[in-house]
């Protein structure tokens, strides 16, 4: 438990006032009886003076609130006990429940998934970790955890239904390991493995769970897992989640998907719009025209630096042209969550079968031209949209098409993205601070979405304070701890680690130079061209090479932090 006041967050120490506060916050807006509070604070051994001591704890909390600008009347004494009035602006638990309710009433799966992801982002670490009350740890913490797990199960259902099996594997591996007796996570993990072509791993996962259940609990897996095993052994296609599960989260139970239901074709990716997408109008119009052209190569490559918004642009464009593809929109992730390449044989097995209707295939995150070139023959009757950090010149040179090399967002586009994510009114109330926040984020969509996530989860934080705090150490602070894909150090660090050592060192050396310096005088043209191909440099002959300011800041931060770590290491 903690109190956030502007950019400052105060973690409360385990104490009786902290236990009292937790007991009140678990029941926002309702009267909590004195008897319940006494048990929460003293468990089963309240002293004779407990009621007077409880009043002292309330007084200490009111003083603490006053210190951090919270009204002293927040804790209200009422007949029979106490009450705290909390809303979405003051308590994460209330906001979490509001977002899950909004998700249940969403117009479609895209909005539902966005709201549920937003709700899950509010959870940071173990609930009530600094609360000493045995009663609350035994009763309240498991109930809170069940709320979170039901939402996470629903998120994974939605991701699987959208065909995003690769993206959800990291969540499912962690959830299945941490909650081995919650069979739904294991079902989802096995389904995701199977639908990404990893049949042997899926069966091995099933048998590991079966053996553990038999050895530790003396029971067999439930019917969902058994049906799933049979479907895999029969090599059946697994259909995406049926639409009737769309409102399960608000009812408190998430129904299991029917494992083993045969599907006539591989599931199509629902072409969902990107939440609060802003800018790139010229790119979207040109890409749509190319993909829907009656003749000529219907191939588009979107390339650029890590975090610059390639996948988001591809998703948004696919959504906007989806009516032109009655045969469906399909996506295929060509990189695993750790950045390694998906084998061509595995990827080819996941491509949709040819059909009479026009299709759009999105190849997302191509690691190199070799992957795309090997897959294009099987997709020759479809429009193909590829995203990659690399330019993939060999692909368009041999197959035609167009390349869209993305730059950072323009200032107005970055402002619009923040307004769409955080809320127009909140951003419009501090327009200069919002523009400064966009500047601190280098106008990179990844960094802007991370900053927006921080503002959304801290309703009392001003835009100006957020910008000032991030400006002190942008690369380190632009991270959401619960999601590696929303972390500048992780995303850029993996891109850097994928380079050969000589290119990695060259990039870090270039980061030390100013924006106006001629980079061609610092490294050989061969090295610079390879960095352009890797998405870490821009332009080049006949014009000058260019390093994005945000990547320059990251390079300097990387050198500084690694030098500090090396100096602190024992010799």
Coordinates of C-alpha atoms in Angstrom, one line a residue, residues 19-552:
X19 CA -3.8 -2.3 8.7
X20 CA -6.7 0.0 9.6
X21 CA -6.3 1.9 6.4
X22 CA -6.3 -1.3 4.4
X23 CA -9.5 -2.6 6.1
X24 CA -11.2 0.7 5.2
X25 CA -10.0 0.8 1.6
X26 CA -11.1 -2.7 1.0
X27 CA -14.7 -1.5 1.5
X28 CA -14.8 1.9 -0.3
X29 CA -17.8 4.1 0.5
X30 CA -19.4 1.6 3.0
X31 CA -19.6 1.6 6.7
X32 CA -17.0 -0.8 8.2
X33 CA -17.9 -1.9 11.7
X34 CA -15.7 -1.3 14.7
X35 CA -15.7 -5.0 15.5
X36 CA -14.3 -5.8 12.0
X37 CA -11.7 -3.1 12.3
X38 CA -10.6 -4.3 15.7
X39 CA -10.1 -7.8 14.2
X40 CA -8.2 -6.4 11.2
X41 CA -5.8 -4.4 13.4
X42 CA -5.3 -6.8 16.3
X43 CA -6.4 -10.1 14.8
X44 CA -7.8 -12.3 17.6
X45 CA -6.1 -10.5 20.5
X46 CA -7.4 -6.9 20.9
X47 CA -6.3 -5.2 24.1
X48 CA -8.8 -3.9 26.6
X49 CA -8.1 -0.4 25.4
X50 CA -8.5 -1.3 21.7
X51 CA -11.4 1.0 20.9
X52 CA -9.4 4.0 22.2
X53 CA -6.3 2.8 20.4
X54 CA -8.4 2.5 17.2
X55 CA -9.4 6.2 17.5
X56 CA -5.7 7.0 17.9
X57 CA -4.9 5.1 14.7
X58 CA -7.6 7.1 12.9
X59 CA -6.1 10.4 14.2
X60 CA -2.6 9.3 13.0
X61 CA -4.0 8.5 9.5
X62 CA -5.8 11.9 9.3
X63 CA -2.5 13.6 10.1
X64 CA -0.7 11.6 7.4
X65 CA -3.4 12.5 4.9
X66 CA -3.1 16.2 5.8
X67 CA 0.6 16.0 5.3
X68 CA 0.1 14.8 1.7
X69 CA -2.7 17.1 0.8
X70 CA -5.6 14.7 1.4
X71 CA -8.6 16.0 3.2
X72 CA -8.7 15.2 6.9
X73 CA -12.4 14.2 6.6
X74 CA -11.6 11.3 4.3
X75 CA -12.1 8.9 7.2
X76 CA -15.6 9.6 8.5
X77 CA -16.8 8.4 12.0
X78 CA -20.3 7.1 11.7
X79 CA -22.6 5.1 14.1
X80 CA -21.2 1.6 14.5
X81 CA -17.8 2.2 12.8
X82 CA -16.0 4.3 10.1
X83 CA -16.3 5.0 6.4
X84 CA -13.9 6.2 3.7
X85 CA -15.3 7.9 0.6
X86 CA -13.1 6.8 -2.4
X87 CA -13.6 7.1 -6.1
X88 CA -11.6 6.4 -9.3
X89 CA -9.5 9.5 -8.6
X90 CA -8.3 8.4 -5.2
X91 CA -8.2 4.6 -5.1
X92 CA -6.8 2.1 -7.6
X93 CA -9.2 -0.6 -6.5
X94 CA -12.2 1.5 -7.4
X95 CA -10.7 2.4 -10.7
X96 CA -9.9 -1.3 -11.4
X97 CA -13.5 -2.3 -10.8
X98 CA -14.8 0.6 -12.9
X99 CA -12.6 -0.4 -15.8
X100 CA -13.7 -4.0 -15.7
X101 CA -17.3 -2.9 -15.6
X102 CA -16.7 -0.7 -18.6
X103 CA -15.0 -3.6 -20.4
X104 CA -18.1 -5.7 -19.8
X105 CA -20.2 -3.1 -21.5
X106 CA -17.7 -2.5 -24.4
X107 CA -18.9 -2.3 -27.9
X108 CA -16.5 -4.9 -29.2
X109 CA -13.5 -7.1 -28.2
X110 CA -11.0 -4.4 -29.1
X111 CA -12.4 -1.9 -26.6
X112 CA -12.9 -4.6 -24.0
X113 CA -9.3 -5.8 -24.3
X114 CA -8.0 -2.2 -24.0
X115 CA -10.0 -1.5 -20.8
X116 CA -9.0 -4.8 -19.2
X117 CA -5.3 -4.2 -20.0
X118 CA -5.7 -0.8 -18.5
X119 CA -7.2 -2.3 -15.4
X120 CA -4.4 -4.9 -15.0
X121 CA -1.8 -2.1 -15.3
X122 CA -3.0 -0.8 -11.9
X123 CA -1.7 -3.9 -10.1
X124 CA 1.9 -3.5 -8.9
X125 CA 3.3 -6.3 -6.9
X126 CA 1.6 -8.4 -4.2
X127 CA -1.6 -6.7 -2.8
X128 CA -1.3 -5.6 0.8
X129 CA 2.3 -6.7 0.9
X130 CA 3.1 -4.1 3.7
X131 CA 0.0 -4.9 5.8
X132 CA 0.7 -7.0 8.9
X133 CA -2.9 -8.1 9.6
X134 CA -3.2 -11.9 9.5
X135 CA -6.9 -11.6 9.0
X136 CA -6.6 -9.4 5.9
X137 CA -3.8 -11.6 4.5
X138 CA -5.9 -14.7 5.0
X139 CA -9.3 -13.4 3.8
X140 CA -8.8 -10.2 1.7
X141 CA -5.7 -11.0 -0.3
X142 CA -7.0 -14.2 -1.9
X143 CA -10.2 -12.5 -2.8
X144 CA -8.3 -9.6 -4.5
X145 CA -6.1 -12.0 -6.3
X146 CA -9.1 -13.9 -7.6
X147 CA -10.4 -10.6 -9.1
X148 CA -7.1 -10.0 -10.8
X149 CA -6.8 -13.5 -12.2
X150 CA -10.4 -13.5 -13.6
X151 CA -9.5 -10.4 -15.6
X152 CA -6.2 -11.8 -16.7
X153 CA -7.9 -15.0 -17.9
X154 CA -10.4 -12.9 -19.9
X155 CA -7.5 -10.9 -21.4
X156 CA -5.8 -14.1 -22.6
X157 CA -9.1 -15.4 -24.0
X158 CA -9.5 -12.2 -26.0
X159 CA -5.9 -12.3 -27.3
X160 CA -6.3 -15.9 -28.3
X161 CA -9.6 -15.1 -30.0
X162 CA -7.8 -12.3 -32.0
X163 CA -5.1 -14.8 -33.1
X164 CA -2.4 -13.1 -31.0
X165 CA -1.0 -16.4 -29.7
X166 CA 2.6 -15.4 -29.9
X167 CA 2.0 -12.2 -28.0
X168 CA 0.2 -13.8 -25.1
X169 CA 2.6 -16.7 -24.5
X170 CA 4.8 -14.7 -22.0
X171 CA 1.7 -13.9 -19.8
X172 CA 0.5 -17.5 -20.0
X173 CA 3.8 -19.1 -19.2
X174 CA 4.1 -17.0 -16.0
X175 CA 0.5 -17.4 -15.0
X176 CA 0.4 -21.2 -15.5
X177 CA 3.6 -21.6 -13.5
X178 CA 2.5 -19.3 -10.6
X179 CA -1.0 -20.8 -10.5
X180 CA -0.6 -24.5 -11.3
X181 CA -4.0 -25.6 -10.0
X182 CA -5.9 -22.9 -12.0
X183 CA -6.4 -25.1 -15.0
X184 CA -7.7 -22.4 -17.3
X185 CA -4.3 -20.8 -17.6
X186 CA -2.8 -24.1 -18.5
X187 CA -5.5 -24.7 -21.1
X188 CA -4.8 -21.3 -22.6
X189 CA -1.0 -21.9 -22.6
X190 CA -1.4 -25.3 -24.3
X191 CA -3.8 -23.8 -26.9
X192 CA -1.4 -20.9 -27.7
X193 CA 1.5 -23.4 -28.1
X194 CA -0.4 -25.6 -30.4
X195 CA -1.8 -22.8 -32.5
X196 CA 1.7 -21.5 -33.0
X197 CA 2.8 -24.8 -34.4
X198 CA 4.5 -26.2 -31.3
X199 CA 2.5 -29.4 -30.9
X200 CA 5.2 -31.3 -29.0
X201 CA 5.6 -28.5 -26.5
X202 CA 1.8 -28.4 -26.0
X203 CA 1.5 -32.1 -25.3
X204 CA 4.6 -32.0 -23.0
X205 CA 2.9 -29.2 -21.0
X206 CA -0.3 -31.2 -20.7
X207 CA 1.5 -34.3 -19.5
X208 CA 3.5 -32.3 -16.9
X209 CA 0.3 -30.9 -15.5
X210 CA -1.4 -34.2 -15.5
X211 CA 1.4 -35.9 -13.7
X212 CA 1.6 -33.1 -11.1
X213 CA -2.2 -33.2 -10.4
X214 CA -2.0 -37.0 -10.0
X215 CA 1.1 -37.0 -7.8
X216 CA 0.2 -34.0 -5.6
X217 CA -3.6 -34.1 -5.4
X218 CA -4.6 -37.6 -6.6
X219 CA -6.9 -36.2 -9.3
X220 CA -6.9 -36.2 -13.1
X221 CA -7.1 -33.0 -15.3
X222 CA -10.5 -31.5 -15.8
X223 CA -12.6 -32.1 -18.9
X224 CA -11.3 -28.9 -20.7
X225 CA -7.7 -30.1 -20.6
X226 CA -8.6 -33.6 -21.6
X227 CA -10.6 -32.4 -24.6
X228 CA -7.7 -30.1 -25.5
X229 CA -5.2 -33.1 -25.4
X230 CA -7.5 -35.1 -27.7
X231 CA -7.9 -32.3 -30.2
X232 CA -4.1 -31.9 -30.4
X233 CA -3.6 -35.7 -30.9
X234 CA -6.2 -35.6 -33.7
X235 CA -4.4 -32.5 -35.2
X236 CA -7.7 -30.5 -35.2
X237 CA -7.7 -26.8 -35.8
X238 CA -8.7 -24.9 -32.6
X239 CA -11.3 -22.2 -33.2
X240 CA -11.1 -18.8 -31.6
X241 CA -13.2 -17.8 -28.5
X242 CA -16.9 -17.8 -29.3
X243 CA -18.7 -14.4 -29.0
X244 CA -21.0 -15.5 -26.2
X245 CA -18.1 -15.2 -23.7
X246 CA -17.7 -11.5 -24.3
X247 CA -19.4 -10.4 -21.1
X248 CA -18.1 -13.0 -18.7
X249 CA -15.8 -10.8 -16.7
X250 CA -18.5 -8.7 -15.1
X251 CA -20.3 -11.9 -14.0
X252 CA -17.3 -13.0 -12.0
X253 CA -16.7 -16.3 -13.8
X254 CA -14.9 -16.7 -17.1
X255 CA -16.3 -19.8 -19.0
X256 CA -13.7 -22.1 -20.4
X257 CA -13.4 -22.2 -24.2
X258 CA -14.5 -25.4 -25.9
X259 CA -11.2 -27.1 -26.6
X260 CA -11.0 -29.2 -29.7
X261 CA -13.8 -27.6 -31.8
X262 CA -12.8 -28.0 -35.4
X263 CA -12.6 -24.8 -37.6
X264 CA -12.8 -24.7 -41.4
X265 CA -9.7 -22.5 -41.6
X266 CA -7.1 -21.0 -39.4
X267 CA -8.7 -18.2 -37.3
X268 CA -8.6 -14.8 -38.9
X269 CA -7.1 -11.9 -37.0
X270 CA -9.8 -9.4 -35.9
X271 CA -8.6 -6.1 -37.5
X272 CA -9.1 -4.0 -34.4
X273 CA -8.4 -0.3 -34.3
X274 CA -5.4 0.9 -32.3
X275 CA -6.6 2.7 -29.2
X276 CA -6.1 6.5 -29.6
X277 CA -4.1 6.1 -32.8
X278 CA -3.0 9.5 -34.0
X279 CA -1.2 10.9 -37.1
X280 CA 0.4 9.1 -40.1
X281 CA -2.4 10.1 -42.4
X282 CA -0.3 10.3 -45.5
X283 CA 1.2 6.9 -44.8
X284 CA -2.2 5.3 -44.1
X285 CA -3.7 6.7 -47.3
X286 CA -0.7 5.5 -49.5
X287 CA -0.6 2.1 -47.8
X288 CA -4.4 1.6 -48.2
X289 CA -4.1 2.5 -51.9
X290 CA -1.3 0.0 -52.5
X291 CA -2.9 -2.9 -50.5
X292 CA -6.3 -2.5 -52.3
X293 CA -4.9 -1.9 -55.8
X294 CA -6.5 -3.9 -58.6
X295 CA -3.2 -4.6 -60.2
X296 CA 0.5 -4.3 -59.5
X297 CA 2.4 -5.6 -56.4
X298 CA 0.1 -5.3 -53.4
X299 CA 3.1 -5.4 -51.0
X300 CA 3.9 -2.8 -48.3
X301 CA 6.9 -2.8 -45.9
X302 CA 6.8 -0.6 -42.8
X303 CA 10.2 -0.1 -41.3
X304 CA 11.9 2.1 -38.7
X305 CA 13.4 2.3 -35.3
X306 CA 12.3 0.2 -32.3
X307 CA 9.3 1.8 -30.6
X308 CA 8.4 4.1 -33.5
X309 CA 5.0 2.6 -34.1
X310 CA 5.4 0.2 -37.0
X311 CA 3.0 -2.5 -35.6
X312 CA 0.5 0.1 -34.5
X313 CA 0.4 1.6 -38.0
X314 CA 0.0 -1.8 -39.6
X315 CA -2.9 -2.7 -37.3
X316 CA -4.6 0.6 -37.8
X317 CA -4.3 0.4 -41.6
X318 CA -5.5 -3.2 -41.6
X319 CA -8.6 -2.1 -39.6
X320 CA -9.3 0.8 -42.0
X321 CA -9.1 -1.4 -45.2
X322 CA -10.7 -4.6 -43.7
X323 CA -13.9 -4.2 -45.8
X324 CA -11.9 -4.6 -48.9
X325 CA -10.8 -8.1 -47.8
X326 CA -13.8 -10.5 -47.5
X327 CA -11.4 -13.4 -47.3
X328 CA -10.2 -12.1 -43.9
X329 CA -7.3 -10.3 -42.4
X330 CA -4.6 -12.6 -41.0
X331 CA -1.6 -11.8 -38.9
X332 CA 1.6 -13.8 -38.3
X333 CA 4.2 -12.8 -35.7
X334 CA 7.7 -13.4 -37.2
X335 CA 9.6 -12.7 -33.9
X336 CA 9.1 -14.3 -30.5
X337 CA 8.7 -12.2 -27.4
X338 CA 12.5 -12.4 -26.7
X339 CA 13.2 -11.0 -30.2
X340 CA 14.4 -14.3 -31.8
X341 CA 13.2 -15.3 -35.2
X342 CA 10.3 -17.7 -35.9
X343 CA 11.5 -20.5 -38.1
X344 CA 10.3 -20.3 -41.7
X345 CA 8.9 -23.8 -41.5
X346 CA 6.8 -22.9 -38.5
X347 CA 5.6 -19.6 -40.0
X348 CA 4.7 -21.2 -43.3
X349 CA 2.5 -23.8 -41.5
X350 CA 0.5 -20.9 -39.9
X351 CA -0.3 -19.1 -43.2
X352 CA -4.0 -19.2 -44.2
X353 CA -5.0 -21.5 -47.0
X354 CA -5.7 -19.9 -50.4
X355 CA -9.4 -19.1 -51.0
X356 CA -11.7 -17.5 -53.5
X357 CA -11.9 -14.2 -51.6
X358 CA -9.3 -11.5 -51.3
X359 CA -7.2 -11.6 -48.2
X360 CA -4.7 -9.4 -46.3
X361 CA -1.8 -11.0 -44.6
X362 CA 0.2 -9.0 -42.0
X363 CA 3.7 -10.3 -41.3
X364 CA 4.6 -8.5 -38.1
X365 CA 8.1 -8.1 -36.8
X366 CA 10.1 -9.6 -39.6
X367 CA 13.7 -10.3 -38.4
X368 CA 15.1 -10.3 -41.9
X369 CA 14.4 -10.4 -45.6
X370 CA 15.0 -14.2 -45.6
X371 CA 11.9 -14.8 -43.6
X372 CA 9.6 -12.7 -45.9
X373 CA 11.1 -14.0 -49.1
X374 CA 10.5 -17.6 -48.1
X375 CA 6.8 -16.8 -47.2
X376 CA 5.8 -14.6 -50.1
X377 CA 5.3 -17.5 -52.6
X378 CA 2.6 -19.0 -50.4
X379 CA 0.9 -15.6 -50.2
X380 CA 1.1 -14.6 -53.8
X381 CA -2.7 -14.2 -54.2
X382 CA -3.0 -12.0 -51.1
X383 CA -2.1 -8.4 -50.2
X384 CA 0.9 -8.4 -47.8
X385 CA 1.8 -5.9 -45.1
X386 CA 5.2 -6.4 -43.5
X387 CA 6.7 -4.6 -40.5
X388 CA 10.3 -4.8 -39.6
X389 CA 13.1 -2.7 -38.1
X390 CA 15.0 -3.4 -41.3
X391 CA 14.3 -1.8 -44.7
X392 CA 14.0 -5.2 -46.4
X393 CA 15.3 -3.8 -49.7
X394 CA 15.8 -7.3 -51.0
X395 CA 12.1 -8.0 -50.7
X396 CA 10.8 -4.9 -52.6
X397 CA 13.7 -5.2 -55.1
X398 CA 12.6 -8.7 -56.1
X399 CA 8.8 -8.5 -55.6
X400 CA 8.0 -4.8 -56.0
X401 CA 5.9 -2.8 -53.6
X402 CA 6.4 0.2 -51.4
X403 CA 8.5 0.9 -48.3
X404 CA 7.3 3.3 -45.6
X405 CA 10.2 4.3 -43.3
X406 CA 8.7 5.9 -40.2
X407 CA 10.0 8.9 -38.5
X408 CA 9.0 10.2 -35.1
X409 CA 5.6 11.8 -34.7
X410 CA 5.2 15.5 -35.5
X411 CA 4.5 17.7 -32.4
X412 CA 0.8 18.0 -33.1
X413 CA 0.5 14.2 -33.7
X414 CA 2.3 13.5 -30.4
X415 CA -0.1 15.9 -28.6
X416 CA -3.1 14.2 -30.2
X417 CA -1.9 10.8 -29.1
X418 CA -1.5 11.9 -25.5
X419 CA -4.9 13.5 -25.6
X420 CA -6.5 10.4 -27.0
X421 CA -4.9 8.2 -24.4
X422 CA -5.1 10.3 -21.3
X423 CA -8.2 12.4 -22.1
X424 CA -8.7 15.6 -24.0
X425 CA -9.7 17.7 -21.0
X426 CA -6.7 16.7 -18.8
X427 CA -4.2 17.3 -21.6
X428 CA -5.9 20.6 -22.7
X429 CA -5.7 21.8 -19.1
X430 CA -1.8 21.8 -19.4
X431 CA -1.1 22.2 -23.1
X432 CA 2.5 23.5 -22.7
X433 CA 3.3 20.7 -20.2
X434 CA 1.8 18.2 -22.7
X435 CA 4.1 19.5 -25.5
X436 CA 7.1 19.3 -23.1
X437 CA 6.1 15.7 -22.1
X438 CA 6.0 14.8 -25.9
X439 CA 9.5 16.4 -26.3
X440 CA 10.9 14.4 -23.3
X441 CA 9.5 11.3 -25.0
X442 CA 11.3 12.2 -28.2
X443 CA 7.9 12.0 -30.0
X444 CA 8.3 8.2 -30.0
X445 CA 4.9 6.5 -29.8
X446 CA 6.3 3.8 -27.5
X447 CA 7.6 6.4 -25.0
X448 CA 4.4 8.5 -25.3
X449 CA 2.2 5.4 -24.5
X450 CA 4.3 4.6 -21.5
X451 CA 4.1 8.2 -20.2
X452 CA 0.3 8.1 -20.8
X453 CA 0.1 4.8 -18.8
X454 CA 1.8 6.6 -15.9
X455 CA -0.7 9.5 -16.0
X456 CA -3.7 7.1 -16.3
X457 CA -2.7 5.1 -13.2
X458 CA -1.9 8.3 -11.2
X459 CA -5.0 10.5 -11.6
X460 CA -3.6 13.1 -9.2
X461 CA -0.3 13.5 -11.1
X462 CA -0.1 16.7 -13.2
X463 CA 1.3 16.5 -16.7
X464 CA 3.9 19.1 -15.8
X465 CA 5.2 17.0 -12.8
X466 CA 5.2 13.8 -14.9
X467 CA 7.2 15.5 -17.6
X468 CA 9.7 17.0 -15.1
X469 CA 10.1 13.6 -13.4
X470 CA 10.7 11.7 -16.6
X471 CA 13.1 14.4 -17.9
X472 CA 15.5 13.6 -15.1
X473 CA 16.2 10.1 -16.5
X474 CA 14.0 9.4 -19.5
X475 CA 15.4 6.0 -20.6
X476 CA 15.2 4.5 -17.1
X477 CA 11.9 5.9 -16.1
X478 CA 10.0 5.3 -19.3
X479 CA 9.0 1.8 -18.3
X480 CA 5.9 0.0 -17.0
X481 CA 7.2 -2.7 -14.7
X482 CA 4.5 -5.3 -15.4
X483 CA 4.9 -5.3 -19.2
X484 CA 8.3 -5.7 -20.9
X485 CA 6.9 -4.6 -24.2
X486 CA 6.2 -1.2 -22.6
X487 CA 9.7 -0.5 -21.4
X488 CA 12.2 1.7 -23.2
X489 CA 15.2 -0.1 -21.6
X490 CA 13.8 -3.5 -22.5
X491 CA 12.8 -2.7 -26.1
X492 CA 15.9 -0.7 -27.0
X493 CA 18.1 -3.0 -25.0
X494 CA 16.9 -6.0 -26.9
X495 CA 17.5 -4.2 -30.2
X496 CA 21.0 -3.3 -29.2
X497 CA 21.8 -6.8 -27.9
X498 CA 20.7 -8.2 -31.3
X499 CA 23.6 -6.3 -33.0
X500 CA 27.0 -7.8 -33.6
X501 CA 29.5 -6.4 -31.0
X502 CA 31.2 -4.1 -33.5
X503 CA 27.9 -2.5 -34.5
X504 CA 26.7 -2.2 -30.9
X505 CA 29.9 -0.4 -30.0
X506 CA 29.6 1.9 -33.0
X507 CA 26.1 2.9 -32.2
X508 CA 27.1 3.7 -28.6
X509 CA 30.0 5.8 -29.9
X510 CA 27.7 7.7 -32.2
X511 CA 25.5 8.5 -29.3
X512 CA 28.2 10.6 -27.8
X513 CA 28.2 13.0 -30.7
X514 CA 26.0 16.1 -31.0
X515 CA 23.0 16.3 -33.3
X516 CA 24.8 18.6 -35.7
X517 CA 27.9 16.6 -36.2
X518 CA 28.7 14.7 -39.4
X519 CA 28.3 11.1 -38.4
X520 CA 29.9 9.9 -41.7
X521 CA 33.2 11.3 -40.3
X522 CA 32.9 9.1 -37.2
X523 CA 32.4 5.6 -38.7
X524 CA 32.9 3.8 -42.0
X525 CA 30.0 3.9 -44.5
X526 CA 29.6 0.1 -44.2
X527 CA 29.0 0.4 -40.4
X528 CA 26.6 3.3 -40.8
X529 CA 24.6 1.5 -43.5
X530 CA 24.3 -1.6 -41.3
X531 CA 23.0 0.6 -38.5
X532 CA 20.5 2.1 -40.9
X533 CA 19.4 -1.4 -41.9
X534 CA 19.0 -2.3 -38.2
X535 CA 16.7 0.7 -37.7
X536 CA 19.0 2.6 -35.4
X537 CA 20.1 5.3 -37.9
X538 CA 18.2 7.3 -40.5
X539 CA 18.8 8.6 -44.0
X540 CA 22.4 8.5 -45.4
X541 CA 24.0 9.1 -48.8
X542 CA 23.5 11.3 -50.6
X543 CA 22.3 13.2 -47.5
X544 CA 23.8 13.0 -44.0
X545 CA 23.2 10.2 -41.6
X546 CA 20.9 11.0 -38.7
X547 CA 20.4 9.6 -35.2
X548 CA 17.1 10.3 -33.5
X549 CA 17.6 12.5 -30.4
X550 CA 15.8 9.9 -28.2
X551 CA 18.1 7.1 -29.4
X552 CA 21.1 9.4 -28.7

